[in-house]
Structure formats: C-alpha cells, structure tokens
Amino acid sequence: MGILEKIAEIEREISRTQKNKATEYHLGLLKAKLAKYRSELLEPSKSSGAKGEGFDVMKSGDARVALIGFPSVGKSTLLNTMTDTKSEAGAYEFTTLTCIPGVIPYNGANIQLLDLPGIIEGASGGKGRGRQVIAVARTADLVIMMLDAAKGEIQKTLLERELETCGIRLNCRKPNIYFKLKKGGGVAFNSTLTLTKMNEKMVQLILHEYKIFNAEVLFREDCTADQFIDVIQANRVYLPCLYVYNKIDCISLEEVDRLARSDDTIVISCQDRLNLDFLLEMIWEYLALRRIYTKKRGEPPDFTEAIIMRKGASVEHVCHRVHRTLVEQFKYALVWGTSTKYSPQRVGISHVLDDEDVIQIMKK
C-alpha cells in the first residue's frame, strides 16, 4: 500500500470515528500518523531519477507576495494590472504554466508579486504542478488567495485544505508550546494553565508514534493535538493571507456586501479596476512593513528614500542595514516619531521603531 492509499485510509477512519472522550486518544494517534505520512509525501524523492523542472524565482525586493488560486480566477490579470510585467491572460484554464514575477512599487518599497499556475484539487498529493506551486508559496511573506466571486465558498475551503496538508497555516500564529528533545530521562510534561484539549497521556502517545521517548514539553496555552503535532513536525510555516474575490461585477450587490464583511477578505474586479487601491493598502498592512528615514547631524531628514524594515525592527537592525560596522561604533541614537514619548528621544540599540520614524545615529 502506497503513502497516498495510507493517507486516504486514515482520513476515512477519522471521518467515521465519533468524537468523544472514549475516542480522543485513538483520534490523536490517527492524526499523528496522518501528519507523519503527509510529511513523507512532501519530502523530495531520494531516487536518482531525472529532476523535474522547477519554477521558483529568486527572492527580490522588500517582501514577497504569492498569488494562489484555481485556474482562470484572474491571477494573471491582477499581475498585469498592478505591475509592469506581462503575464499571458486568457479565458481558458491553465494559461499560466510557470511562475511569473512582477514588482509593485508602493510607499517606497518594492513588493515582489508572484503569479503562480492555477492549482487543482489534490495538488498536495502531487496532481498537476501543485507541489511546486505550494513550495513557492511557503517562501512568501503573504499569500493572496484569489477566488471567483461567482463560484461560492467551496473553492476557499478546498484551497485551505490543500495548503494545510502541505504545512501552510493561514492567519494563525505558532502554538505557544516549548518542546525540546533530550538524551534521557523520559518525557517531562508540564503546563502553565489548565488544559481542556490535551493531557499528559495524549502527549506521550503522540510522541511515541514519532518514536520520541525523551523530551521536555511545556504547554503555555490550551492547544489541540493538531497544534502539538505541528510543533513536533517543526516544518510548518505560518503566513498571513488575504482572500481576494475577483469578478464582483458578475454578482449582486447584496452578495458583494456579504463577502466584503468576511474576515481578511477584499472584493475586487480586475476587469473594471474596482477596489484595487484598497487591495494595495491591505497588502501593505498585512506585510507589516516599516519605513525608517535617516537624518545626519545638522541637516534635515532624508525623506526621498526610506529604509524598509519588518515590524519589530530595532535600532540595531537599522545599523546593520546602513553599514555592517556601525553596531560596533554605536553610541546612541536620536529618534523622532511615534515610537518615542517625546521628539527627539535619545534611545539605545534595542529600541523598537515604528513606521515613518526618523533616526539619527551617533557614533563613539
């Protein structure tokens, strides 16, 4: 029996098993086995056969955004509209057969937009070029899931399932569980709060399924068996996602209003160029980029070119971007902006900066 057949068999068993107290350990074991087989499926083959043609492109710019969706939902049209790149667009499926990059200049940043081939149901199992598409999506900073507004919610559910199977978690954060392998001493289990979805026996059963018999486990939040398995696997990526419904010119205003009120959702029309400005604003917000401006002593700030940083960037990160030796010569910095209580404020190297802060670095 191949891996795909084993996965299908476990999925069938999970679906027909009733969820209650008596079956929770059995279901936990099944989920652990399922995750293990899926990881094996995603690992590249070690056979020395001819390599398939990949289509990942070099990461460039300040952030990377991946367009994911079923064929013929408007991904190429969106790329052509928002960038200077020309990707072939057509009314037939599978117009795009490889990864086509484009660049969106916005707020002083260069955002790389990737038009990926349309994926089909079963992509995570190797159908079409699904695995290659999803592998590129894992390297992105933001996923834009392109959906056809006229085709209902089922497409969103199917795409989420394919991405989840490949270890991509959308709009959720990493579980707050401390996990460390040990050389001996058995499993040391503890938690900082009352657990309602897991217990020590379940943790040990799941670990034994992975042939782990010595480890430290500390739950800092009330996590599920699936979240604990994600921590053990340690190959999951947690990405923000925007659900973009295209072709809103083909549905009623009531339906547009209903879709627009959903979480993490934007409604657009590429053909009529509707709501694209708001989409750009939301891409910027979800990427959480920060513009930092520099200032020399006795001179006005340089607002012509910003240093683009990620949310949580400190003065130290800016020093590294300016010059690699600046940290060694750093004395203090003066900062003007919303990250300070007053302007200018003298700060240390660990001070966290906000968007559009101005910084003047003083050397020893």
Coordinates of C-alpha atoms in Angstrom, one line a residue:
M1 CA 0.0 0.0 0.0
G2 CA 1.5 3.4 -1.1
I3 CA 1.6 6.5 1.0
L4 CA -1.4 8.1 -0.7
E5 CA -3.5 5.0 0.0
K6 CA -2.4 5.0 3.6
I7 CA -3.4 8.7 3.9
A8 CA -6.8 8.1 2.4
E9 CA -7.4 5.1 4.7
I10 CA -6.5 7.2 7.8
E11 CA -8.7 10.1 6.6
R12 CA -11.6 7.7 6.1
E13 CA -11.1 6.2 9.6
I14 CA -11.0 9.7 11.2
S15 CA -14.2 10.7 9.4
R16 CA -16.1 7.7 10.6
T17 CA -14.9 7.8 14.2
Q18 CA -17.2 9.5 16.6
K19 CA -15.6 12.3 18.6
N20 CA -16.0 11.8 22.3
K21 CA -13.9 11.1 25.5
A22 CA -13.6 7.4 24.7
T23 CA -12.1 8.0 21.2
E24 CA -9.9 11.1 21.9
Y25 CA -6.7 9.0 22.3
H26 CA -7.4 7.0 19.2
L27 CA -8.1 10.1 17.1
G28 CA -4.9 11.7 18.5
L29 CA -2.9 8.7 17.3
L30 CA -4.6 8.8 13.9
K31 CA -3.8 12.5 13.4
A32 CA -0.1 11.9 14.4
K33 CA 0.1 9.0 11.8
L34 CA -1.6 11.2 9.2
A35 CA 0.8 14.1 9.7
K36 CA 3.8 11.7 9.5
Y37 CA 2.7 10.2 6.2
R38 CA 2.0 13.7 4.7
S39 CA 5.5 14.8 5.7
E40 CA 6.9 11.7 3.9
L41 CA 4.8 12.6 0.8
L42 CA 6.2 16.1 0.7
E43 CA 9.9 15.1 1.1
P44 CA 11.7 15.1 -2.2
S45 CA 12.4 11.7 -3.6
K46 CA 15.9 10.4 -2.9
S47 CA 16.0 8.3 -6.1
S48 CA 18.5 9.4 -8.7
G49 CA 15.9 9.9 -11.4
A50 CA 15.8 12.9 -13.7
K51 CA 14.9 16.1 -11.9
G52 CA 11.7 17.8 -12.8
E53 CA 11.7 21.3 -13.9
G54 CA 11.2 23.7 -11.0
F55 CA 10.0 27.3 -11.3
D56 CA 10.9 29.1 -8.2
V57 CA 12.4 32.6 -8.8
M58 CA 15.0 34.5 -6.9
K59 CA 13.6 36.4 -3.9
S60 CA 13.9 40.2 -4.5
G61 CA 12.5 43.4 -3.2
D62 CA 11.4 44.1 0.4
A63 CA 8.7 41.4 0.6
R64 CA 7.2 38.6 -1.4
V65 CA 3.5 38.0 -2.1
A66 CA 2.2 34.8 -3.7
L67 CA -1.0 34.6 -5.8
I68 CA -2.6 31.2 -5.1
G69 CA -5.9 30.1 -6.7
F70 CA -7.7 27.7 -9.0
P71 CA -7.2 28.2 -12.8
S72 CA -8.9 31.1 -14.5
V73 CA -9.8 33.2 -11.5
G74 CA -7.8 36.3 -12.7
K75 CA -4.3 36.0 -11.1
S76 CA -2.5 36.9 -14.3
T77 CA -4.9 39.8 -15.0
L78 CA -4.2 41.1 -11.5
L79 CA -0.4 40.9 -12.0
N80 CA -0.7 42.7 -15.3
T81 CA -2.8 45.4 -13.7
M82 CA -0.7 46.1 -10.6
T83 CA 2.8 45.6 -12.1
D84 CA 4.6 46.4 -15.4
T85 CA 5.1 42.6 -16.0
K86 CA 3.0 41.0 -18.7
S87 CA 1.7 37.5 -17.9
E88 CA -0.4 35.8 -20.5
A89 CA -4.1 36.0 -19.5
G90 CA -6.9 34.1 -21.2
A91 CA -10.5 32.9 -20.6
Y92 CA -9.3 29.3 -20.7
E93 CA -7.8 27.3 -17.8
F94 CA -4.0 26.8 -17.2
T95 CA -3.0 29.9 -19.2
T96 CA 0.0 30.3 -16.8
L97 CA 2.3 27.3 -16.7
T98 CA 5.2 28.7 -14.8
C99 CA 6.0 31.2 -12.0
I100 CA 5.9 34.8 -13.3
P101 CA 7.3 37.6 -11.0
G102 CA 6.4 41.2 -11.0
V103 CA 7.2 44.2 -8.8
I104 CA 4.8 46.6 -7.1
P105 CA 6.4 49.9 -6.1
Y106 CA 4.4 51.2 -3.1
N107 CA 5.2 53.5 -0.2
G108 CA 8.9 53.5 -1.2
A109 CA 9.1 49.6 -1.0
N110 CA 9.4 47.1 -3.8
I111 CA 7.0 44.3 -3.3
Q112 CA 7.5 41.1 -5.4
L113 CA 4.3 39.7 -6.7
L114 CA 4.4 36.1 -8.0
D115 CA 1.8 34.8 -10.4
L116 CA 1.7 31.1 -9.8
P117 CA 0.0 28.4 -12.0
G118 CA -3.5 27.5 -11.0
I119 CA -3.7 24.5 -8.7
I120 CA -6.3 21.8 -8.7
E121 CA -7.9 19.7 -6.0
G122 CA -5.4 17.0 -4.9
A123 CA -2.4 19.4 -5.5
S124 CA -0.8 18.4 -2.2
G125 CA -0.7 14.8 -3.3
G126 CA 1.2 15.7 -6.5
K127 CA -1.6 16.4 -9.0
G128 CA -0.8 19.0 -11.7
R129 CA 2.1 21.1 -10.6
G130 CA 0.5 21.6 -7.2
R131 CA 3.5 20.6 -5.0
Q132 CA 5.8 23.0 -6.9
V133 CA 3.2 25.9 -6.6
I134 CA 2.8 25.3 -2.8
A135 CA 6.6 25.0 -2.3
V136 CA 7.0 28.5 -3.7
A137 CA 4.0 29.8 -1.6
R138 CA 5.9 28.6 1.5
T139 CA 8.7 31.1 0.8
A140 CA 6.3 34.1 0.6
D141 CA 5.6 36.7 3.3
L142 CA 1.9 37.0 2.3
V143 CA -0.5 34.7 0.5
I144 CA -3.2 36.2 -1.7
M145 CA -5.9 33.6 -2.3
M146 CA -7.6 34.6 -5.5
L147 CA -11.2 33.4 -5.6
D148 CA -14.0 33.7 -8.2
A149 CA -16.9 35.6 -6.6
A150 CA -19.4 33.7 -8.7
K151 CA -18.3 30.2 -7.6
G152 CA -19.2 30.1 -3.8
E153 CA -17.3 29.2 -0.7
I154 CA -16.3 25.7 -1.7
Q155 CA -13.2 26.9 -3.6
K156 CA -11.9 28.6 -0.5
T157 CA -12.4 25.5 1.6
L158 CA -10.6 23.3 -0.9
L159 CA -7.6 25.6 -1.3
E160 CA -7.2 26.0 2.5
R161 CA -7.3 22.2 2.8
E162 CA -4.6 21.8 0.1
L163 CA -2.3 24.4 1.8
E164 CA -2.9 23.0 5.3
T165 CA -2.0 19.5 4.0
C166 CA 1.4 20.9 2.9
G167 CA 2.1 22.5 6.2
I168 CA 1.0 26.1 5.5
R169 CA -1.1 27.6 8.3
L170 CA -3.0 30.7 7.2
N171 CA -3.8 33.7 9.5
C172 CA -2.8 31.9 12.7
R173 CA 0.3 32.1 14.9
K174 CA 2.7 29.4 16.0
P175 CA 1.4 27.4 19.1
N176 CA 3.0 28.5 22.3
I177 CA 4.5 25.2 23.3
Y178 CA 8.0 24.6 24.5
F179 CA 9.4 21.4 23.0
K180 CA 12.9 20.1 23.3
L181 CA 14.4 16.6 22.7
K182 CA 16.6 15.1 25.4
K183 CA 19.1 12.2 25.5
G184 CA 17.4 10.5 28.5
G185 CA 15.1 10.9 31.4
G186 CA 11.8 10.2 29.7
V187 CA 9.1 12.7 28.9
A188 CA 8.9 15.7 31.3
F189 CA 5.4 17.2 30.8
N190 CA 4.1 20.4 32.3
S191 CA 1.7 23.3 31.6
T192 CA 1.2 26.8 32.9
L193 CA -2.6 26.6 32.7
T194 CA -5.5 24.1 32.8
L195 CA -5.6 22.1 29.6
T196 CA -9.0 21.1 28.2
K197 CA -8.0 19.6 24.8
M198 CA -4.8 17.7 25.8
N199 CA -3.3 15.8 28.7
E200 CA -0.1 14.0 29.6
K201 CA -1.2 10.6 28.3
M202 CA -2.2 12.1 24.9
V203 CA 1.2 13.9 24.7
Q204 CA 3.1 10.6 25.4
L205 CA 1.0 8.6 22.9
I206 CA 1.7 11.1 20.1
L207 CA 5.4 11.3 21.0
H208 CA 5.7 7.5 21.0
E209 CA 4.1 7.5 17.5
Y210 CA 7.1 9.6 16.4
K211 CA 9.5 7.3 18.3
I212 CA 10.3 10.1 20.8
F213 CA 10.8 8.8 24.3
N214 CA 12.8 11.6 25.9
A215 CA 11.7 15.2 25.7
E216 CA 10.6 18.3 27.6
V217 CA 7.1 19.6 26.9
L218 CA 5.6 22.7 28.3
F219 CA 2.2 24.0 27.3
R220 CA 1.9 27.8 27.6
E221 CA -1.6 27.8 26.1
D222 CA -4.6 25.5 25.7
C223 CA -3.6 23.8 22.4
T224 CA -5.1 20.9 20.4
A225 CA -3.5 17.6 19.3
D226 CA -3.1 19.1 15.8
Q227 CA -1.2 22.1 17.1
F228 CA 1.1 19.9 19.2
I229 CA 1.8 17.7 16.2
D230 CA 2.7 20.9 14.2
V231 CA 5.3 21.7 16.9
I232 CA 6.8 18.2 16.7
Q233 CA 7.0 18.3 12.9
A234 CA 8.7 21.7 13.1
N235 CA 8.2 22.2 9.3
R236 CA 5.1 24.4 9.4
V237 CA 5.0 27.9 8.1
Y238 CA 2.6 30.5 9.5
L239 CA 1.6 33.1 6.9
P240 CA -0.9 36.0 6.7
C241 CA -3.5 35.5 4.0
L242 CA -5.8 37.9 2.1
Y243 CA -8.9 36.3 0.5
V244 CA -9.5 38.3 -2.7
Y245 CA -12.8 37.7 -4.5
N246 CA -12.5 38.8 -8.2
K247 CA -15.2 39.3 -10.8
I248 CA -17.6 41.1 -8.4
D249 CA -19.2 42.7 -11.5
C250 CA -20.8 39.3 -12.1
I251 CA -22.7 39.0 -8.8
S252 CA -25.4 41.0 -6.9
L253 CA -24.6 44.0 -4.7
E254 CA -26.1 42.0 -1.7
E255 CA -23.6 39.2 -2.3
V256 CA -20.7 41.7 -2.7
D257 CA -21.7 43.2 0.6
R258 CA -21.8 39.8 2.3
L259 CA -18.4 38.8 1.0
A260 CA -16.8 42.2 1.8
R261 CA -17.8 41.8 5.5
S262 CA -16.0 38.5 5.9
D263 CA -12.7 38.4 7.9
D264 CA -9.5 39.0 5.9
T265 CA -11.5 39.4 2.7
I266 CA -11.4 42.0 -0.1
V267 CA -13.7 42.2 -3.1
I268 CA -12.3 43.4 -6.5
S269 CA -12.8 43.4 -10.2
C270 CA -9.6 43.3 -12.3
Q271 CA -11.5 43.9 -15.5
D272 CA -13.2 47.1 -14.3
R273 CA -10.3 48.0 -11.9
L274 CA -12.6 48.2 -8.9
N275 CA -11.1 48.4 -5.3
L276 CA -7.5 47.8 -6.4
D277 CA -6.2 50.8 -4.4
F278 CA -7.7 49.3 -1.2
L279 CA -6.2 45.9 -2.0
L280 CA -2.7 47.6 -2.2
E281 CA -3.4 49.3 1.2
M282 CA -4.3 45.9 2.8
I283 CA -1.2 44.2 1.2
W284 CA 0.9 46.9 2.9
E285 CA -0.9 46.4 6.2
Y286 CA -0.7 42.6 6.2
L287 CA 3.0 42.7 5.3
A288 CA 3.6 45.0 8.3
L289 CA 6.5 46.8 6.7
R290 CA 8.1 49.9 8.3
R291 CA 9.6 52.9 6.6
I292 CA 12.5 54.3 8.6
Y293 CA 14.1 57.7 7.5
T294 CA 17.6 58.7 8.3
K295 CA 19.0 62.1 9.4
K296 CA 22.5 63.5 9.5
R297 CA 23.6 65.9 12.3
G298 CA 22.7 69.5 11.4
E299 CA 20.8 68.5 8.3
P300 CA 17.0 67.9 7.6
P301 CA 15.8 64.3 7.3
D302 CA 16.2 62.5 4.0
F303 CA 12.5 61.7 3.0
T304 CA 13.5 60.7 -0.5
E305 CA 14.5 57.1 0.3
A306 CA 13.3 55.0 3.2
I307 CA 15.0 52.0 4.8
I308 CA 12.3 49.3 4.6
M309 CA 12.2 47.1 7.7
R310 CA 9.8 44.5 9.2
K311 CA 7.6 45.1 12.1
G312 CA 9.5 44.8 15.4
A313 CA 12.8 46.1 13.8
S314 CA 15.1 47.8 16.3
V315 CA 17.8 50.4 16.0
E316 CA 20.3 47.6 15.8
H317 CA 18.6 46.2 12.6
V318 CA 18.8 49.7 11.0
C319 CA 22.5 49.9 11.9
H320 CA 23.2 46.6 10.1
R321 CA 21.3 47.9 7.0
V322 CA 23.3 51.1 6.9
H323 CA 26.7 49.5 7.4
R324 CA 28.0 46.3 8.9
T325 CA 30.5 48.0 11.2
L326 CA 28.0 50.6 12.6
V327 CA 26.9 48.5 15.5
E328 CA 30.5 48.3 16.9
Q329 CA 30.8 52.1 16.7
F330 CA 27.2 52.8 18.1
K331 CA 26.9 55.3 21.0
Y332 CA 23.2 56.2 21.0
A333 CA 20.5 57.3 18.6
L334 CA 18.1 60.2 18.4
V335 CA 14.6 59.2 17.2
W336 CA 11.6 61.3 16.1
G337 CA 8.3 59.6 15.6
T338 CA 5.5 57.5 17.2
S339 CA 7.8 55.0 18.9
T340 CA 9.1 57.7 21.3
K341 CA 7.4 59.6 24.2
Y342 CA 8.9 62.9 23.0
S343 CA 10.8 64.0 20.0
P344 CA 13.7 63.7 19.7
Q345 CA 14.3 61.0 22.2
R346 CA 17.7 59.5 23.0
V347 CA 17.5 55.7 22.7
G348 CA 19.6 52.6 22.9
I349 CA 20.4 50.0 20.3
S350 CA 17.4 47.7 21.3
H351 CA 14.8 50.4 20.8
V352 CA 11.9 49.2 18.5
L353 CA 11.0 51.6 15.7
D354 CA 7.6 52.4 14.2
D355 CA 6.5 53.3 10.7
E356 CA 7.9 56.6 9.4
D357 CA 10.3 57.2 12.3
V358 CA 13.3 59.4 11.7
I359 CA 16.6 58.2 13.2
Q360 CA 20.0 59.9 13.7
I361 CA 22.8 57.5 14.7
M362 CA 25.6 58.9 16.9
K363 CA 28.9 57.1 16.8
K364 CA 31.5 56.8 19.6

